[in-house]
Coordinates of C-alpha atoms in Angstrom, one line a residue:
Chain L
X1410 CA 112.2 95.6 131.1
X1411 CA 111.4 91.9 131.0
X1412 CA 107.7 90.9 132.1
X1413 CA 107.5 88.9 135.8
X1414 CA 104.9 87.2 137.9
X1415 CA 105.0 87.7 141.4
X1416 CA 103.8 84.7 143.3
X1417 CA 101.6 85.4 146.6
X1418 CA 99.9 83.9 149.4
X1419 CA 97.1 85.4 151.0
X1420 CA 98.6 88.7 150.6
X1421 CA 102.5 87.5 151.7
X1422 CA 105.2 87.6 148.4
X1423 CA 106.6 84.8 147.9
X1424 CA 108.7 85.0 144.9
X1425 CA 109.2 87.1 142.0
X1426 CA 109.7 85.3 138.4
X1427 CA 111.4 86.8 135.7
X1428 CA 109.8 85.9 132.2
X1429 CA 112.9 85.7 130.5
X1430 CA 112.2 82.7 128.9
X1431 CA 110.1 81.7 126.0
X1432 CA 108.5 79.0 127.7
X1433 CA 107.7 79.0 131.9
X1434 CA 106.1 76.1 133.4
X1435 CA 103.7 76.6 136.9
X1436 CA 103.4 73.1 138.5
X1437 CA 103.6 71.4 141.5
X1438 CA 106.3 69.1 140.2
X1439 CA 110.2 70.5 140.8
X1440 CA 111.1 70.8 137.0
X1441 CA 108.4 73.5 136.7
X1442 CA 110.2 76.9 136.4
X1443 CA 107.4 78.3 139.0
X1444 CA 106.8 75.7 142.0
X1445 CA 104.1 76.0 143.9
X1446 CA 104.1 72.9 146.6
X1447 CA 100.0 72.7 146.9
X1448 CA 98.2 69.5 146.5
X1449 CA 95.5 72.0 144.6
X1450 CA 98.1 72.2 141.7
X1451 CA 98.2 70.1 139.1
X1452 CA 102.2 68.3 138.6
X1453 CA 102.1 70.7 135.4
X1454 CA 99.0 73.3 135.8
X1455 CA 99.9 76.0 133.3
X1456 CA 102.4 77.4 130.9
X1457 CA 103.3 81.2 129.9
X1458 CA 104.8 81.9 126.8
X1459 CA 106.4 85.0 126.1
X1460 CA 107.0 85.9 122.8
X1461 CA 109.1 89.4 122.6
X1462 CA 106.8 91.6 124.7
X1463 CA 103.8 89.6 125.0
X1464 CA 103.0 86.8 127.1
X1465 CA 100.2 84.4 127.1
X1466 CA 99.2 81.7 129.9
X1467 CA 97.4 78.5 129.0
X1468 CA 96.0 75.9 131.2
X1469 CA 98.0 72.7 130.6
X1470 CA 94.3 70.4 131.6
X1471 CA 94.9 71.0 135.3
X1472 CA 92.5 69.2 137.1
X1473 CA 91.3 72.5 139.2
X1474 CA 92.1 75.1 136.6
X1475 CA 92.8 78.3 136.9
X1476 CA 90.9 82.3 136.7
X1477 CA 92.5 85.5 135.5
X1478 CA 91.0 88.6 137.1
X1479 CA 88.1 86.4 138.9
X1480 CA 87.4 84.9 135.7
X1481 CA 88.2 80.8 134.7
X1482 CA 90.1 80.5 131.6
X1483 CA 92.2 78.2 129.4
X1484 CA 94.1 81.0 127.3
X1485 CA 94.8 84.4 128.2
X1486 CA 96.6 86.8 126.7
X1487 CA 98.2 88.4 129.7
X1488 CA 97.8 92.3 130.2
X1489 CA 99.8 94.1 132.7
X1490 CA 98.1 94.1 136.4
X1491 CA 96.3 91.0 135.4
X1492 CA 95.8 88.8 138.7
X1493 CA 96.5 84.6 138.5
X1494 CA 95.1 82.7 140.6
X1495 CA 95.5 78.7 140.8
X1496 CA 94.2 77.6 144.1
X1497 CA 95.1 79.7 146.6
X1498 CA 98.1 81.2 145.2
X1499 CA 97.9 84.1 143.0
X1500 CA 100.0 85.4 140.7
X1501 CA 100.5 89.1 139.4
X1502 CA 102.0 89.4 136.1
X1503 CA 103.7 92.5 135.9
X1504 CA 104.8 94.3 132.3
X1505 CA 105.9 97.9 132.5
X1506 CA 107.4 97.9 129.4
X1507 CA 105.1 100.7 127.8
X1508 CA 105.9 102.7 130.9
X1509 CA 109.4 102.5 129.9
X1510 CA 110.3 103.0 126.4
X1511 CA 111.2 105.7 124.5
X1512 CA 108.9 107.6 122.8
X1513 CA 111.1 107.9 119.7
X1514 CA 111.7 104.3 119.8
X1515 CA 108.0 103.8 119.1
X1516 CA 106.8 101.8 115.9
X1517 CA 109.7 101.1 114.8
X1518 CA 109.4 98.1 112.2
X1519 CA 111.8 95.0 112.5
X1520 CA 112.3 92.2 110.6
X1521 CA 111.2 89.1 111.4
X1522 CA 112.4 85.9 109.2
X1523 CA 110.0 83.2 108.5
X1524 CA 111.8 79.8 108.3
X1525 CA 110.2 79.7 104.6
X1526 CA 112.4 82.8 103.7
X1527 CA 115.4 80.9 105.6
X1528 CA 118.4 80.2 103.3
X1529 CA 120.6 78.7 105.6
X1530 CA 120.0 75.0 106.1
X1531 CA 117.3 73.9 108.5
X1532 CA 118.1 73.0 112.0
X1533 CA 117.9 69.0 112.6
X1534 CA 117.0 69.0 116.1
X1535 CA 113.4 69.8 116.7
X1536 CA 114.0 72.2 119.6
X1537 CA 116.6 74.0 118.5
X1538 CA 115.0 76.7 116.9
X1539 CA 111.7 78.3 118.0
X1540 CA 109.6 77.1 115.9
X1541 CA 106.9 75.5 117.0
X1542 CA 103.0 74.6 115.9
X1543 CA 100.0 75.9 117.8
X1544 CA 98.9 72.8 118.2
X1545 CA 101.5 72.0 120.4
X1546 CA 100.7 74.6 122.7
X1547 CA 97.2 72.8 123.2
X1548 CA 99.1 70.2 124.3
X1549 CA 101.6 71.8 126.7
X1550 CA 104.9 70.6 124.6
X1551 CA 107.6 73.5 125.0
X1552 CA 106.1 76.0 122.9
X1553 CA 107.3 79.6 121.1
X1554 CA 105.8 81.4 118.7
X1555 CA 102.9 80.0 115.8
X1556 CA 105.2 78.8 113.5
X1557 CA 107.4 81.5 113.2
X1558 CA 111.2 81.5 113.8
X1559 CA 111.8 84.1 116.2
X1560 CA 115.1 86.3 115.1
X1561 CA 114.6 89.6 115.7
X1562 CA 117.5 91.6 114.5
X1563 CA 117.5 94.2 117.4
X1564 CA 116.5 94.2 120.5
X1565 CA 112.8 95.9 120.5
X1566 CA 112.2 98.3 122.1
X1567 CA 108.7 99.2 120.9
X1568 CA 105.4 99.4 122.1
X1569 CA 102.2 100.1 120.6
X1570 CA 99.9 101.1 123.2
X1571 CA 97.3 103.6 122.0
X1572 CA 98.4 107.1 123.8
X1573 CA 94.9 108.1 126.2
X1574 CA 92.8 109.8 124.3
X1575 CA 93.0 114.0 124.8
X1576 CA 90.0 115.3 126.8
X1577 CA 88.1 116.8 123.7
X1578 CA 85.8 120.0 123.7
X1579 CA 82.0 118.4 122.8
X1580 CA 80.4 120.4 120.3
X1581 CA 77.1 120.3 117.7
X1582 CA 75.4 122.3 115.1
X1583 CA 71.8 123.2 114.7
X1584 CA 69.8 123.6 112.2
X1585 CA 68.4 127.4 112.1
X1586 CA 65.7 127.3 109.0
X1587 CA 64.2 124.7 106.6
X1588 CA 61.6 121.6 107.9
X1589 CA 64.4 120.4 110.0
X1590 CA 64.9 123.9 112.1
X1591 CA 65.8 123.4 115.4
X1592 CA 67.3 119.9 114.8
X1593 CA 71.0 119.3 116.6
X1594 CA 73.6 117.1 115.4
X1595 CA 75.9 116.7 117.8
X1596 CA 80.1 116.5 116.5
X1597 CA 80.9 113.4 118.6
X1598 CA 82.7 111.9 115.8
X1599 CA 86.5 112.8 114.2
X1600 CA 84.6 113.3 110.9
X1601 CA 80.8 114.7 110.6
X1602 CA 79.7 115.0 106.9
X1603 CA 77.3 117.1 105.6
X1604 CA 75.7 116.5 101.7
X1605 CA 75.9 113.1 99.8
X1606 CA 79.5 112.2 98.1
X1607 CA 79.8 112.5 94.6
X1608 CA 77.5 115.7 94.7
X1609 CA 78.3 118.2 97.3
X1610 CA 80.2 117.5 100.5
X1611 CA 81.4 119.5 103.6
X1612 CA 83.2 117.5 106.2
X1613 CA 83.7 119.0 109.8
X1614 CA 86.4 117.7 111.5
X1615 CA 87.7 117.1 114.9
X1616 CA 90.8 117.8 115.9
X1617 CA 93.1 118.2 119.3
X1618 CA 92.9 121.8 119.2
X1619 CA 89.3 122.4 117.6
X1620 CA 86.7 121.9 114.8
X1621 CA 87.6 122.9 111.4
X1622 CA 84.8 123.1 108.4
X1623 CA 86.1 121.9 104.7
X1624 CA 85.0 121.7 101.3
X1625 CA 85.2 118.5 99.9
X1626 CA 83.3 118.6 96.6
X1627 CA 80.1 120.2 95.1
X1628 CA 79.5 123.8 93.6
X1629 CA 78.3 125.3 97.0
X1630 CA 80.9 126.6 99.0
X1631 CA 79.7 127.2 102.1
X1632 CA 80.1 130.3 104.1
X1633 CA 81.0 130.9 107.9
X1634 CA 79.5 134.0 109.4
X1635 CA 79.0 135.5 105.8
X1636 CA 82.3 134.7 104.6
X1637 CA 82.3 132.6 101.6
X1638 CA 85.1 129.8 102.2
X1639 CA 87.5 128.5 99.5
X1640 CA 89.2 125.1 99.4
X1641 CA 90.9 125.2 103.0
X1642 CA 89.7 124.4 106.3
X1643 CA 88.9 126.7 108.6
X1644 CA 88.5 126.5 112.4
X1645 CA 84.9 127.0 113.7
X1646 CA 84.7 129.4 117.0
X1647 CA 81.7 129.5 119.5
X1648 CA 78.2 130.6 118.0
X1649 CA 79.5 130.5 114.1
X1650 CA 77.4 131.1 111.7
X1651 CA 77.5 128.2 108.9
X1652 CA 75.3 129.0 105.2
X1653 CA 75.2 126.0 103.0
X1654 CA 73.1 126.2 100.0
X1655 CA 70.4 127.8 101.7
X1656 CA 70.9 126.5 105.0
X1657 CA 72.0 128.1 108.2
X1658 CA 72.8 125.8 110.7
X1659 CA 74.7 127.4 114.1
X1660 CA 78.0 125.7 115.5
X1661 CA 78.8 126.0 118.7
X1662 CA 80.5 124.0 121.9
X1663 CA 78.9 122.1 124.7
X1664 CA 79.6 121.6 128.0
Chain I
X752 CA 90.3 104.1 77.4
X753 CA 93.3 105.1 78.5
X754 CA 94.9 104.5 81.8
X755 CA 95.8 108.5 82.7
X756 CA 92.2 109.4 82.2
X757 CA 90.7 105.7 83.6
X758 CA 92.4 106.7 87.0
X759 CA 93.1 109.6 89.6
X760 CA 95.9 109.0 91.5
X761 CA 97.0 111.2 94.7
X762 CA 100.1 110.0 96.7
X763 CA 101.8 111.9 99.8
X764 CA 103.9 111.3 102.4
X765 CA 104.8 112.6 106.4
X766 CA 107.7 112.0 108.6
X767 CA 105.1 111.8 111.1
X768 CA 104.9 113.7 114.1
X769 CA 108.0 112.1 116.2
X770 CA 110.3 110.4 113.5
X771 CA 113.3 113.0 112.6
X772 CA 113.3 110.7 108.8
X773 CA 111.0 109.7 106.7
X774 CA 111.8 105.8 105.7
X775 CA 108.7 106.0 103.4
X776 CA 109.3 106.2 99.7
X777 CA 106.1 106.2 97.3
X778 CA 105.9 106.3 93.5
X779 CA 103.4 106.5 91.1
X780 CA 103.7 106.0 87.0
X781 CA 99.8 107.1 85.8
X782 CA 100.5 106.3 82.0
X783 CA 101.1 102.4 83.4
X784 CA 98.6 102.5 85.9
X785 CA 101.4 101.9 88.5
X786 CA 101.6 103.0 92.1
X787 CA 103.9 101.7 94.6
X788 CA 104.5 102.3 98.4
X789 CA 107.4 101.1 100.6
X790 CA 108.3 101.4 104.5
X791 CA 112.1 101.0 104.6
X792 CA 114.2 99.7 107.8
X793 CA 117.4 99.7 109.2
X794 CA 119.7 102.2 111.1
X795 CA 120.6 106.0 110.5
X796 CA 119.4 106.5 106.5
X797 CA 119.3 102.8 105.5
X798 CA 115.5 102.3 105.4
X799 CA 115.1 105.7 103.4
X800 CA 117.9 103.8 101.2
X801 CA 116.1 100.4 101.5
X802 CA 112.0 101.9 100.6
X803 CA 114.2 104.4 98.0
X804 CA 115.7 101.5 95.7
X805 CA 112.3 99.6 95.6
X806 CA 110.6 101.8 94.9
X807 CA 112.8 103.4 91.9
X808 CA 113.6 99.7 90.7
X809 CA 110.2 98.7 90.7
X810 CA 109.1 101.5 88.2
X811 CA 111.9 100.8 86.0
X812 CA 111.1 97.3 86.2
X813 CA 108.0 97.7 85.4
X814 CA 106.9 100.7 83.2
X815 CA 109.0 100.7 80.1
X816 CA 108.1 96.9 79.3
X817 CA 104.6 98.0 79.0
X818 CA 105.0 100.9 76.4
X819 CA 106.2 97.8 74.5
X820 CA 103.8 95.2 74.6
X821 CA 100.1 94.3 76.0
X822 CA 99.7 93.7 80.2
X823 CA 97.4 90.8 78.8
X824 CA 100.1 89.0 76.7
X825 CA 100.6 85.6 78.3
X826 CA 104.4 84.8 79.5
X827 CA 105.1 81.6 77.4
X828 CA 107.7 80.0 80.1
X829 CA 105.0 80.7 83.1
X830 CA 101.8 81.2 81.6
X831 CA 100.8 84.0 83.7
X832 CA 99.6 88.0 82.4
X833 CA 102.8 90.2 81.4
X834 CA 101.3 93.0 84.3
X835 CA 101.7 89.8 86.8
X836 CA 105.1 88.5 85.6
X837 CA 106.0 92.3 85.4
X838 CA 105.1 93.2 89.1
X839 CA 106.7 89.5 90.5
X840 CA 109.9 90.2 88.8
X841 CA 109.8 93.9 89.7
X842 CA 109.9 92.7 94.0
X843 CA 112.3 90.0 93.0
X844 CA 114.6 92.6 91.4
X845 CA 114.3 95.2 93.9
X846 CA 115.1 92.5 96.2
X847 CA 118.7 91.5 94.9
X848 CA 119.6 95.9 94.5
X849 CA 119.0 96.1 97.9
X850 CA 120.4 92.9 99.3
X851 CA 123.8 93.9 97.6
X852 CA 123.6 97.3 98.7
X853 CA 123.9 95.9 101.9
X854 CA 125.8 93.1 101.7
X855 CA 128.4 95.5 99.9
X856 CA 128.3 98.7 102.6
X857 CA 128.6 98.2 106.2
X858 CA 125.8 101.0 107.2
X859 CA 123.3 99.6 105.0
X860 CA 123.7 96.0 106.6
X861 CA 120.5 94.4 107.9
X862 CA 118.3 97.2 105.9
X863 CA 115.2 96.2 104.2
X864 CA 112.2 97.2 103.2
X865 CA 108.2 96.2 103.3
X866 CA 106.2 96.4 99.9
X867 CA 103.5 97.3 98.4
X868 CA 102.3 97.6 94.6
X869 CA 99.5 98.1 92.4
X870 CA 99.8 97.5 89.0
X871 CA 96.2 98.7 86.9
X872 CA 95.3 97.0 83.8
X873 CA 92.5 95.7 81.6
X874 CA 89.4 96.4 84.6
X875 CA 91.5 94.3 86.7
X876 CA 94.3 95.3 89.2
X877 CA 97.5 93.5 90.3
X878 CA 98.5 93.4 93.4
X879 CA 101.8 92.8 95.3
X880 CA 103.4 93.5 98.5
X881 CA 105.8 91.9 100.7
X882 CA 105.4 93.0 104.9
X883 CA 102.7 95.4 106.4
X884 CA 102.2 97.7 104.1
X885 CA 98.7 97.8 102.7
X886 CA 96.1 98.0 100.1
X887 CA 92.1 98.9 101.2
X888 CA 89.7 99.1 98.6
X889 CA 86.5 101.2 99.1
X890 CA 84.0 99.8 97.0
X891 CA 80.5 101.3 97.9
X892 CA 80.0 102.1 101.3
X893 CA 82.7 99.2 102.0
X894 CA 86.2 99.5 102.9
X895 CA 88.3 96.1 102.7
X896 CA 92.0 95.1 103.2
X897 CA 92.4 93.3 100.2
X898 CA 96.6 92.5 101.6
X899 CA 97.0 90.3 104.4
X900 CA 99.9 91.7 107.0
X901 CA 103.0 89.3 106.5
X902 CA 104.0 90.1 110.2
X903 CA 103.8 88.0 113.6
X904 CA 101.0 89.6 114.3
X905 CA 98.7 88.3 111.7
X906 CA 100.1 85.1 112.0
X907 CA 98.9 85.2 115.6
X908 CA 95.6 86.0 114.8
X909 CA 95.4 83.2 111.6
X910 CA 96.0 80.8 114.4
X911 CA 94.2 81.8 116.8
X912 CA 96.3 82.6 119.6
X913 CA 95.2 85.6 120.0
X914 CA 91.8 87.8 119.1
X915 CA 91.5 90.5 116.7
X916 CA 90.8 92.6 119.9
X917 CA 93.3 91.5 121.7
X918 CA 95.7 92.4 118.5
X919 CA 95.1 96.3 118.7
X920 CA 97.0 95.8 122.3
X921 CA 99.4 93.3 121.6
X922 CA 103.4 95.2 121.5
X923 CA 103.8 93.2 118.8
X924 CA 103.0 95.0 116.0
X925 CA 105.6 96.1 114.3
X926 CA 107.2 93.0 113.6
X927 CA 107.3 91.7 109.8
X928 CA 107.7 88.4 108.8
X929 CA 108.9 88.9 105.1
X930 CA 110.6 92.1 104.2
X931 CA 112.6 93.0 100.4
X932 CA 116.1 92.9 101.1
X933 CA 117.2 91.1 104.0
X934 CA 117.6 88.0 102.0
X935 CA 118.8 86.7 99.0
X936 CA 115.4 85.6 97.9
X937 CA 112.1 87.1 98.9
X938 CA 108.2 85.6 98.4
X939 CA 106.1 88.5 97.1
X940 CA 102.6 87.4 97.1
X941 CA 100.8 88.6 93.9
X942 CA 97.0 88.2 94.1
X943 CA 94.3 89.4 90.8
X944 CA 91.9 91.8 91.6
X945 CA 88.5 92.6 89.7
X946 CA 87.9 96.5 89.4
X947 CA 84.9 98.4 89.3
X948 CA 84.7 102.4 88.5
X949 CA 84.1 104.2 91.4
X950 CA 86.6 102.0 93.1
X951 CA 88.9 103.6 95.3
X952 CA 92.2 101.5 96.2
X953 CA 94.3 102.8 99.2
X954 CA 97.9 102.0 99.7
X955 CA 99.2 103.3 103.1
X956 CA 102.5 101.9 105.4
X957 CA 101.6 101.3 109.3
X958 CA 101.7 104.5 109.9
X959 CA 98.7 104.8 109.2
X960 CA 96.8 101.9 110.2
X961 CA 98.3 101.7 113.4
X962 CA 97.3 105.2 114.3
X963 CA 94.0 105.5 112.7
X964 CA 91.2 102.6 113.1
X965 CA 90.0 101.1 109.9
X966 CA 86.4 102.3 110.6
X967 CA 88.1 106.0 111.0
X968 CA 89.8 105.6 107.3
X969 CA 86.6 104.8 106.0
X970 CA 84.4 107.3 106.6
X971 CA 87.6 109.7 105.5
X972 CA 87.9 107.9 101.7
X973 CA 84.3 107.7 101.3
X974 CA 83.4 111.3 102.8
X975 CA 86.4 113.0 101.0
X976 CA 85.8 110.5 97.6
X977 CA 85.4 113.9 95.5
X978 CA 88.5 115.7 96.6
X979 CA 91.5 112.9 96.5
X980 CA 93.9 115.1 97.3
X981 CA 92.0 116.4 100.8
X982 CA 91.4 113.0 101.5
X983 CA 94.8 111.9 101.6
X984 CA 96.1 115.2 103.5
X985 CA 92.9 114.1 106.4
X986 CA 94.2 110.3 106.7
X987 CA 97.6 112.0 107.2
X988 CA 96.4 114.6 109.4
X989 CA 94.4 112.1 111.2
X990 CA 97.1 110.2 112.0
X991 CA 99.4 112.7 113.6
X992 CA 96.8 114.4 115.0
X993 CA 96.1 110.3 117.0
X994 CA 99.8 111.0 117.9
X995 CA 101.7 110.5 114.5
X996 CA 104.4 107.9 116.4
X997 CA 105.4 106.4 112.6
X998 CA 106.1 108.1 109.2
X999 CA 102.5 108.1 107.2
X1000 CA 102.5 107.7 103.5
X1001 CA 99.3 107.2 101.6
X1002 CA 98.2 106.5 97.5
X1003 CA 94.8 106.6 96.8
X1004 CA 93.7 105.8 92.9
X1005 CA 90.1 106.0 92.5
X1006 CA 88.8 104.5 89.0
X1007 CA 86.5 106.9 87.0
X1008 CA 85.8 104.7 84.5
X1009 CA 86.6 101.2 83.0
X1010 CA 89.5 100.6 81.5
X1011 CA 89.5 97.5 79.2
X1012 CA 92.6 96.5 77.3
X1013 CA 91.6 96.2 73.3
X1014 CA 92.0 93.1 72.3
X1015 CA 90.8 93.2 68.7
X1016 CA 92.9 94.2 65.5
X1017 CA 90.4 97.3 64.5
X1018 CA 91.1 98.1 68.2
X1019 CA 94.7 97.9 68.6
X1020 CA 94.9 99.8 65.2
X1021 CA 92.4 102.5 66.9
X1022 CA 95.0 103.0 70.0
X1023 CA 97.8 102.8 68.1
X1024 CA 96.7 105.6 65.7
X1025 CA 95.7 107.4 68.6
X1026 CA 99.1 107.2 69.6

């Protein structure tokens, strides 16, 4: 559930970190949360913060720096997989949280509360809430979230990782008649439109389980394989015949 | 002109492809030129509870005020447009019903609900909304959020912590900052828009936005800018169709024409004879 690093040597574990806290320190020093005993690492080299489900690493002006993935940065947001290295250690953050939620726990909006909406009185010790300023984070002060009191009222369980795209038939029409004949236009977006808005439109669509043909506006209706169409879509098969206002165009799929 | 004929309005909602409830609650009031969309929250029927109230509150709040008097008239005590007052006091109110809904029954506790209004009057447009909700405007070939997101996620782009690119994969998205209801007081923010005819003004919740990309919800609106009502059924369809992981609710008003407030005497004494 919670997001880790794992710290490595030349392909030997050494230790697995939990990112349980807002705020883990990497440094050579001993008060770091992640120690790594190398004259190559800076007394305090880097930070993560974690806020909620995301974690983001920041180069505290180490003197030797640091790369994600091969390449040096200051700020990174950290992605699951992504490889640390400072010197010769690496680091593997690790974050299978999409892997592991629910589907029906998806999306699911939660309140946050801003210290502006806060009626309670504010705390006195800096510190003792979450709040922080992004400029502080520049600096490599204990850091949380851009100045925003974190108090989410359930636990979250959400992620919002775009599902993979499903493999999608490729299709096109072509133009049978007029100046244009022969012409293809291939359907690679959701929406292809035919005609100008505001005088006569006919949208094709693309959808998981096919291509559909609509009227949108205009006093041509067109007409598939000599059918005139009314106002609903209809799914296009292989090798239909499209007539709109004198033009005859062909659908059919590719590949 | 008058507002009904000034404006087409076409509002529906989806439970979504996954979500058993739908938490969404729209309304629209054509004869004020009002249209608002909430995304409620909270446990078992709470948010459907939380999105029901503003919504219902916010009409009342709002509507019969105006059969009354002129959107234009200046509030003496603040100085600002009666439609403005009108839509701030509307959140505010809808704020306390809810907050004592659930401060007085144990399964509405915690519920809120996100926000967001249009209020149409004299060429202009008012515009308020509390959380993620939001308003686009298509104007041209252009479509523009004209609400900025009050959720973590916004904030973390505003201060640069993380990229607009990196926010489409952050798991953060569906936190809000400001919600109606969870508190005893809420900030609505309110801006004043100029409107043009051939405008169209979407309202959707995150269900929508998350699911489809802005560029995607363009070239819907302005393809399907003749047929409202197909347009709004294609966002919809879109966004199950990507997966539909939230409920989807969408408004669309397009302005036909302009829709000026009379402001002489001969004029008032033209609309109220045509009355």
């Amino acid at each position: 559930m919670t997001a880790k690093l794992i710290l490595s040597l030349d392909g030997t574990l050494i230790q697995e970190y939990l990112l349980s806290k807002e705020h883990t320190t990497i440094g050579r020093k001993a008060h770091n949360d992640i120690v790594i005993d190398n004259l190559a690492v800076s007394s305090e080299h880097a930070a993560v913060v974690t806020i909620l489900h995301d974690s983001f690493l920041e180069d505290l002006n180490s003197t030797n720096g640091l790369t994600v993935n091969g390449v040096s940065t200051r700020k990174h947001f950290l992605q699951n997989n992504d490889l640390i290295e400072i010197g010769k250690y690496q680091l593997r953050y690790l974050n299978d949280q999409v892997s592991k939620t629910n589907a029906a726990d998806f999306e699911k909006t939660m309140i946050m509360r801003a210290p502006v909406l806060a009626v309670q009185p504010p705390a006195d010790k800096p510190g003792d809430t979450g709040v922080f300023h992004t400029a502080d984070l520049q600096a490599g002060k204990p850091a949380a979230t851009p100045e925003v009191e974190i108090n989410p009222v359930k636990p979250v369980l959400s992620a919002a990782a775009q599902p993979a795209p499903p493999a999608v038939q490729r299709a096109a029409i072509q133009l049978l008649n007029g100046p244009n004949a022969g012409k293809e236009l291939e359907l690679v977006k959701g929406l292809t439109t035919l005609g100008k808005p505001g005088v006569q439109v006919v949208v094709l669509t693309r959808r998981p389980h096919g291509f559909f043909i609509t009227h949108v506006e205009g006093a041509n209706f067109p007409s598939v394989n000599g059918q005139l169409m009314d106002g609903k879509p209809l799914q296009l098969n292989d090798h239909d015949l499209i007539e709109l206002a004198g033009v005859k165009m062909e659908f059919y799929l590719k590949g | 002109m008058k507002l009904e004929d000034a404006l087409e309005i076409v509002a529906q909602t989806h439970s979504g492809m996954v979500r058993a409830h739908n938490e969404d609650s729209i309304a629209t009031d054509a004869a004020c030129g009002l249209v608002v969309l909430a995304d409620g929250m909270g446990g078992y029927n709470a948010g459907e509870v939380a999105s029901g109230i503003a919504v219902s509150v916010m009409v009342t709040e709002v509507a019969p005020p105006l059969k009354e008097s002129s959107p234009i008239r200046r509030d003496e005590a603040s100085g600002e447009e009666l439609a403005v007052v009108l839509l701030n006091n509307s959140i505010h109110r809808a704020n306390e019903s809810i907050y004592q809904a659930s401060q007085s029954q144990a399964q509405y506790a915690g519920m809120g609900t996100t926000v967001v209004a249009a209020l149409f009057y004299d060429n202009r447009v008012a515009v308020g909304h509390v959380g993620d909700s939001r308003l686009y405007r298509l104007r041209g070939e252009t479509l523009e959020p004209i609400t900025r997101d009050h959720s973590l996620l916004q904030e973390q782009i505003d201060s640069g912590v993380i990229s607009i690119e990196q926010a489409r994969h952050s798991q953060n998205r569906n936190l809000v900052t400001r919600a109606v209801g969870i508190d005893a007081e809420v900030i609505p923010e309110i801006h004043v828009h100029d409107v043009q005819p051939g405008d169209i003004y979407l309202l959707c919740s995150d269900g929508l936005n998350d699911m489809v990309e802005d560029d995607d919800i363009r070239s819907i609106v302005y393809a399907m800018q003749g047929n409202l009502a197909l347009a709004a059924e294609q966002l919809i369809q879109t966004a199950n169709d990507n997966g539909g992981r939230d409920n989807v609710s969408v408004i669309l008003v397009k302005v036909k024409q302009s829709f000026a407030q009379p402001r002489s005497f001969l004029a008032r004494l033209l609309n109220w004879l045509k009355k």
